Amino acid sequence: MGADDVRLAALSDFLKVHRAKLQPKAVGLPAGTRRRTPGLRREEVAQIAGVSTTWYTWLEQGRDIRMSDQVLERIAYALQLNDEEKRYMLQLANAHGETAQVEEEPGIGDALTVIISQLTHYPVLVSDRRCQIVGWNRAAAAVFMDFAQVPLEERNMIGLLFMRKEFKALAVNWEDFTRGFLSMFRAYYGKYMGDPWYKNFVDSLCSENREFEAMWREYDVNSAPKVSLEFRHSRAGRMLFELTSLQVQGATDLRCSVYTPAPGSDTHEKMRYLIQRFSRE
C-alpha cells in the first residue's frame, strides 16, 4: 500500500467514525424510527455541507479526488469537528503530511537536561514526534520506572502504556491517561503522514493489543491534552497529578510532559519521600 493509499484510507476511517458519533438531534434533524445508520447518514452530511451526496460518498470511500480547503471546511462544519480534528482532516485530505525522519539516537541537549533536572519534585518526560521517550528526570524515574533499564527500541510512550503492566497498575484512570497520549500521537500521525514509521507502528500494535486497536479507532485528536491523573503508587499510595504538555521550539519537535501535583493534595510531600528513597537505592 502506497503513501497516498494509507492517507486516503485514514481519511475514510476518520470521516466514518465522526459521522457515526454525530447524532441527528445535534444538527436539528429528527431521529426517526427506521434509522439503521449510527449517527448521521452520508446524504445528511452532504446536505449540511452543501455538497453532492455522490462527491461526499467518494470522499468517504477514500477515492483520490480533488478537494478545496473551502469545501473541506464545510465538511468539518457539518461533522462539528473541533480545530484539532479539522486540521487533522485537512492534512489527510490535501497530503500536507511532512516526511521528516527521527534521528536514530535522538537527544535533548544540555540546556533542556538542566531544565528538567531542576524540576526536582515534578516528573517530566521528554518525547519526540514518534512519542519515543528521549529524556526524563529523577522524579519521573521514581514515579514511573527507570527508563534507562528499558531497551531503546521499546522506549515508546504509547507502546509502554499498552504493553507494560506497570503503567496499567499505576494509573487508576488508565483510560484517561492513555487516551490523552493517544490523541496527541494521532495529531503527530496526521502531521507526519509522509513518514512510513507511523503505519508500521500502528499496524504492529493493533495486531498485538486489542485495547490499543479499539482506542485508535476512536480518532480522537489533541496536540496538547490536559489530563488530571490519579496514580496508585506501590510505595507512596494515592497521588494526584495534572498533566501539561509543553512544545519545545526548534526543528526537533520535542515535547515536555510535566506532571504537577494537584492543588490541595498531599502529592508534593509524597514526591519528596519518593525522591529521597529513590536516591538511596
Short mmCIF file of C-alpha atoms in Angstrom, two decimals:
data_model
loop_
_atom_site.label_atom_id
_atom_site.label_comp_id
_atom_site.label_asym_id
_atom_site.label_seq_id
_atom_site.Cartn_x
_atom_site.Cartn_y
_atom_site.Cartn_z
CA MET A 1 0.00 0.00 0.00
CA GLY A 2 1.48 3.33 -1.10
CA ALA A 3 1.65 6.52 0.98
CA ASP A 4 -1.39 8.04 -0.76
CA ASP A 5 -3.41 4.86 -0.20
CA VAL A 6 -2.56 4.96 3.51
CA ARG A 7 -3.52 8.64 3.73
CA LEU A 8 -6.84 8.21 1.92
CA ALA A 9 -7.73 5.11 3.96
CA ALA A 10 -7.05 7.08 7.15
CA LEU A 11 -9.25 9.94 5.88
CA SER A 12 -12.04 7.49 5.04
CA ASP A 13 -11.97 5.94 8.52
CA PHE A 14 -11.83 9.35 10.19
CA LEU A 15 -14.91 10.63 8.34
CA LYS A 16 -16.92 7.46 9.01
CA VAL A 17 -16.13 7.48 12.73
CA HIS A 18 -17.05 11.14 13.20
CA ARG A 19 -20.22 10.80 11.14
CA ALA A 20 -21.25 7.87 13.35
CA LYS A 21 -20.58 9.91 16.50
CA LEU A 22 -22.86 12.78 15.48
CA GLN A 23 -26.49 12.23 16.44
CA PRO A 24 -29.29 13.71 14.27
CA LYS A 25 -30.68 15.87 17.08
CA ALA A 26 -27.29 17.58 17.38
CA VAL A 27 -27.83 19.09 13.90
CA GLY A 28 -31.57 19.66 14.23
CA LEU A 29 -32.72 16.51 12.42
CA PRO A 30 -35.36 14.09 13.71
CA ALA A 31 -34.01 10.72 14.87
CA GLY A 32 -36.74 8.80 13.05
CA THR A 33 -37.86 5.25 13.77
CA ARG A 34 -36.31 3.42 10.81
CA ARG A 35 -32.78 4.76 11.08
CA ARG A 36 -30.28 1.93 10.64
CA THR A 37 -27.13 4.02 10.41
CA PRO A 38 -25.46 5.05 13.69
CA GLY A 39 -25.16 8.81 13.70
CA LEU A 40 -25.84 10.77 10.51
CA ARG A 41 -26.36 9.40 7.03
CA ARG A 42 -23.98 10.35 4.24
CA GLU A 43 -26.65 12.34 2.45
CA GLU A 44 -27.34 14.31 5.63
CA VAL A 45 -23.69 15.30 5.99
CA ALA A 46 -23.62 16.26 2.32
CA GLN A 47 -26.77 18.36 2.69
CA ILE A 48 -25.44 20.26 5.71
CA ALA A 49 -22.09 20.83 3.97
CA GLY A 50 -23.72 21.93 0.72
CA VAL A 51 -22.02 19.31 -1.45
CA SER A 52 -23.39 16.49 -3.56
CA THR A 53 -24.03 13.15 -1.89
CA THR A 54 -22.02 11.44 -4.63
CA TRP A 55 -18.99 13.65 -4.01
CA TYR A 56 -19.14 13.12 -0.24
CA THR A 57 -19.57 9.37 -0.73
CA TRP A 58 -16.45 9.28 -2.90
CA LEU A 59 -14.57 11.25 -0.25
CA GLU A 60 -15.63 8.85 2.49
CA GLN A 61 -14.76 5.88 0.31
CA GLY A 62 -11.18 7.11 0.14
CA ARG A 63 -11.17 7.92 -3.57
CA ASP A 64 -8.43 10.20 -4.83
CA ILE A 65 -10.48 13.28 -5.73
CA ARG A 66 -9.61 16.98 -5.77
CA MET A 67 -10.73 18.87 -2.68
CA SER A 68 -10.54 22.59 -1.97
CA ASP A 69 -9.99 23.81 1.57
CA GLN A 70 -13.26 25.74 1.35
CA VAL A 71 -15.26 22.58 0.69
CA LEU A 72 -13.39 20.68 3.37
CA GLU A 73 -14.16 23.49 5.81
CA ARG A 74 -17.85 22.90 5.11
CA ILE A 75 -17.40 19.16 5.73
CA ALA A 76 -15.71 19.98 9.04
CA TYR A 77 -18.65 22.24 9.94
CA ALA A 78 -21.17 19.53 9.08
CA LEU A 79 -19.35 16.98 11.24
CA GLN A 80 -18.89 19.55 14.04
CA LEU A 81 -15.14 18.95 14.17
CA ASN A 82 -13.06 20.98 16.60
CA ASP A 83 -9.99 22.89 15.42
CA GLU A 84 -7.61 19.97 16.06
CA GLU A 85 -9.85 17.49 14.24
CA LYS A 86 -10.32 19.88 11.32
CA ARG A 87 -6.57 20.40 10.99
CA TYR A 88 -6.06 16.64 11.02
CA MET A 89 -8.69 16.14 8.30
CA LEU A 90 -7.15 18.84 6.11
CA GLN A 91 -3.71 17.25 6.46
CA LEU A 92 -5.06 13.90 5.34
CA ALA A 93 -7.20 15.29 2.53
CA ASN A 94 -4.57 17.50 0.97
CA ALA A 95 -1.43 15.42 1.60
CA HIS A 96 0.07 18.09 3.87
CA GLY A 97 1.89 15.48 5.94
CA GLU A 98 5.57 16.12 6.48
CA THR A 99 8.21 13.50 5.79
CA ALA A 100 10.80 14.46 8.39
CA GLN A 101 12.53 11.47 9.94
CA VAL A 102 13.54 10.99 13.56
CA GLU A 103 17.20 10.53 14.36
CA GLU A 104 18.39 7.01 15.16
CA GLU A 105 19.53 8.13 18.61
CA PRO A 106 17.75 11.42 19.43
CA GLY A 107 19.00 13.62 22.23
CA ILE A 108 17.60 16.57 24.14
CA GLY A 109 20.68 18.75 24.59
CA ASP A 110 22.43 20.01 27.69
CA ALA A 111 20.20 23.04 28.30
CA LEU A 112 16.95 21.05 28.35
CA THR A 113 18.57 18.38 30.51
CA VAL A 114 19.43 21.03 33.10
CA ILE A 115 15.92 22.49 32.99
CA ILE A 116 14.10 19.21 33.62
CA SER A 117 16.59 18.15 36.29
CA GLN A 118 15.78 21.32 38.23
CA LEU A 119 12.12 20.30 38.42
CA THR A 120 13.07 18.16 41.38
CA HIS A 121 9.63 17.05 42.53
CA TYR A 122 7.78 17.27 39.22
CA PRO A 123 8.03 14.18 36.99
CA VAL A 124 8.97 15.21 33.44
CA LEU A 125 9.12 13.08 30.30
CA VAL A 126 10.57 14.42 27.04
CA SER A 127 9.37 12.71 23.88
CA ASP A 128 9.89 13.17 20.15
CA ARG A 129 7.36 13.24 17.31
CA ARG A 130 7.05 9.46 17.45
CA CYS A 131 6.40 9.54 21.23
CA GLN A 132 9.79 7.94 21.79
CA ILE A 133 10.98 8.88 25.29
CA VAL A 134 14.29 10.69 24.80
CA GLY A 135 14.66 12.30 28.24
CA TRP A 136 13.34 12.17 31.79
CA ASN A 137 14.23 13.44 35.23
CA ARG A 138 14.74 11.62 38.52
CA ALA A 139 11.18 12.34 39.63
CA ALA A 140 9.81 10.57 36.53
CA ALA A 141 12.02 7.55 37.18
CA ALA A 142 10.80 7.43 40.79
CA VAL A 143 7.11 7.57 39.84
CA PHE A 144 7.06 5.52 36.62
CA MET A 145 10.15 3.36 36.10
CA ASP A 146 13.86 3.68 35.44
CA PHE A 147 13.67 4.22 31.70
CA ALA A 148 17.41 3.63 31.43
CA GLN A 149 16.62 -0.05 32.06
CA VAL A 150 14.18 -0.15 29.13
CA PRO A 151 15.75 -1.04 25.75
CA LEU A 152 15.94 1.99 23.46
CA GLU A 153 13.71 0.41 20.80
CA GLU A 154 10.99 -0.23 23.41
CA ARG A 155 11.14 3.25 24.95
CA ASN A 156 7.96 4.49 23.26
CA MET A 157 5.29 6.04 25.49
CA ILE A 158 2.38 4.62 23.50
CA GLY A 159 3.87 1.15 23.44
CA LEU A 160 4.69 1.26 27.15
CA LEU A 161 1.18 2.38 28.08
CA PHE A 162 -0.40 -0.59 26.35
CA MET A 163 2.25 -3.28 26.67
CA ARG A 164 3.76 -2.78 30.14
CA LYS A 165 1.65 -3.84 33.11
CA GLU A 166 3.44 -1.32 35.36
CA PHE A 167 1.62 1.60 33.76
CA LYS A 168 -1.79 -0.04 33.94
CA ALA A 169 -1.23 -0.88 37.61
CA LEU A 170 -0.05 2.66 38.36
CA ALA A 171 -2.81 4.73 36.73
CA VAL A 172 -6.21 4.44 38.41
CA ASN A 173 -7.76 6.33 35.49
CA TRP A 174 -5.59 4.49 32.97
CA GLU A 175 -8.04 5.06 30.10
CA ASP A 176 -7.96 8.86 30.57
CA PHE A 177 -4.17 8.75 30.82
CA THR A 178 -3.88 6.61 27.70
CA ARG A 179 -6.44 8.50 25.63
CA GLY A 180 -4.63 11.76 26.32
CA PHE A 181 -1.36 10.43 24.92
CA LEU A 182 -3.08 8.63 22.07
CA SER A 183 -4.90 11.78 20.94
CA MET A 184 -1.53 13.56 20.91
CA PHE A 185 0.00 10.70 18.92
CA ARG A 186 -2.89 10.97 16.45
CA ALA A 187 -2.03 14.65 15.88
CA TYR A 188 1.56 13.65 15.06
CA TYR A 189 0.25 10.88 12.81
CA GLY A 190 -1.64 13.40 10.70
CA LYS A 191 1.22 15.90 10.64
CA TYR A 192 3.86 13.36 9.61
CA MET A 193 1.77 11.16 7.33
CA GLY A 194 4.73 11.02 4.95
CA ASP A 195 6.75 9.01 7.47
CA PRO A 196 6.03 5.27 6.95
CA TRP A 197 7.13 4.51 10.53
CA TYR A 198 3.70 5.52 11.83
CA LYS A 199 1.69 3.00 9.83
CA ASN A 200 4.15 0.21 10.66
CA PHE A 201 3.99 1.06 14.36
CA VAL A 202 0.18 1.31 14.45
CA ASP A 203 -0.32 -1.90 12.47
CA SER A 204 2.06 -3.78 14.74
CA LEU A 205 0.44 -2.54 17.94
CA CYS A 206 -3.08 -3.20 16.61
CA SER A 207 -2.12 -6.81 15.96
CA GLU A 208 -0.68 -7.19 19.48
CA ASN A 209 -3.14 -5.29 21.64
CA ARG A 210 -6.93 -5.14 21.25
CA GLU A 211 -7.30 -2.21 23.67
CA PHE A 212 -4.97 -0.12 21.53
CA GLU A 213 -6.86 -1.07 18.38
CA ALA A 214 -10.20 -0.08 19.92
CA MET A 215 -8.97 3.28 21.22
CA TRP A 216 -7.12 4.05 17.98
CA ARG A 217 -10.38 3.60 16.06
CA GLU A 218 -11.98 6.39 18.11
CA TYR A 219 -9.99 9.00 16.15
CA ASP A 220 -9.56 11.50 18.99
CA VAL A 221 -7.12 14.30 18.12
CA ASN A 222 -5.50 16.72 20.58
CA SER A 223 -1.99 18.07 20.19
CA ALA A 224 -1.83 19.31 23.81
CA PRO A 225 -4.14 17.30 26.08
CA LYS A 226 -4.57 18.40 29.68
CA VAL A 227 -5.38 15.44 31.89
CA SER A 228 -5.93 15.01 35.62
CA LEU A 229 -4.39 11.74 36.77
CA GLU A 230 -4.79 9.54 39.78
CA PHE A 231 -1.89 7.18 40.44
CA ARG A 232 -1.81 4.37 42.96
CA HIS A 233 1.90 4.07 43.62
CA SER A 234 3.22 0.89 45.23
CA ARG A 235 5.41 2.90 47.63
CA ALA A 236 3.65 6.24 48.06
CA GLY A 237 -0.01 5.32 47.74
CA ARG A 238 -2.57 7.66 46.14
CA MET A 239 -1.04 10.52 44.14
CA LEU A 240 -2.88 13.15 42.09
CA PHE A 241 -1.26 14.94 39.16
CA GLU A 242 -2.20 17.33 36.40
CA LEU A 243 -0.52 16.70 33.05
CA THR A 244 0.59 19.66 30.94
CA SER A 245 2.27 19.24 27.55
CA LEU A 246 4.83 21.85 26.51
CA GLN A 247 6.24 22.08 22.99
CA VAL A 248 9.99 22.70 22.69
CA GLN A 249 10.61 25.20 19.91
CA GLY A 250 13.00 24.09 17.18
CA ALA A 251 13.37 21.56 14.37
CA THR A 252 13.36 18.50 16.64
CA ASP A 253 9.66 18.74 17.56
CA LEU A 254 10.27 17.67 21.14
CA ARG A 255 7.59 17.78 23.83
CA CYS A 256 7.86 18.02 27.62
CA SER A 257 5.11 16.28 29.56
CA VAL A 258 5.12 17.78 33.05
CA TYR A 259 3.22 16.15 35.92
CA THR A 260 2.45 18.71 38.61
CA PRO A 261 0.97 17.67 41.97
CA ALA A 262 -2.73 18.52 42.11
CA PRO A 263 -3.56 21.52 44.34
CA GLY A 264 -4.93 20.52 47.73
CA SER A 265 -3.45 17.02 47.62
CA ASP A 266 -0.52 15.61 49.58
CA THR A 267 1.22 14.53 46.37
CA HIS A 268 4.05 17.05 46.72
CA GLU A 269 5.02 15.59 50.12
CA LYS A 270 4.82 12.09 48.71
CA MET A 271 7.10 13.12 45.86
CA ARG A 272 9.70 14.28 48.38
CA TYR A 273 9.51 10.88 50.05
CA LEU A 274 9.86 9.03 46.74
CA ILE A 275 12.84 11.11 45.62
CA GLN A 276 14.65 10.54 48.91
CA ARG A 277 14.03 6.80 48.74
CA PHE A 278 14.97 6.63 45.05
CA SER A 279 18.23 8.47 45.74
CA ARG A 280 19.25 5.89 48.39
CA GLU A 281 18.71 2.91 46.10
#
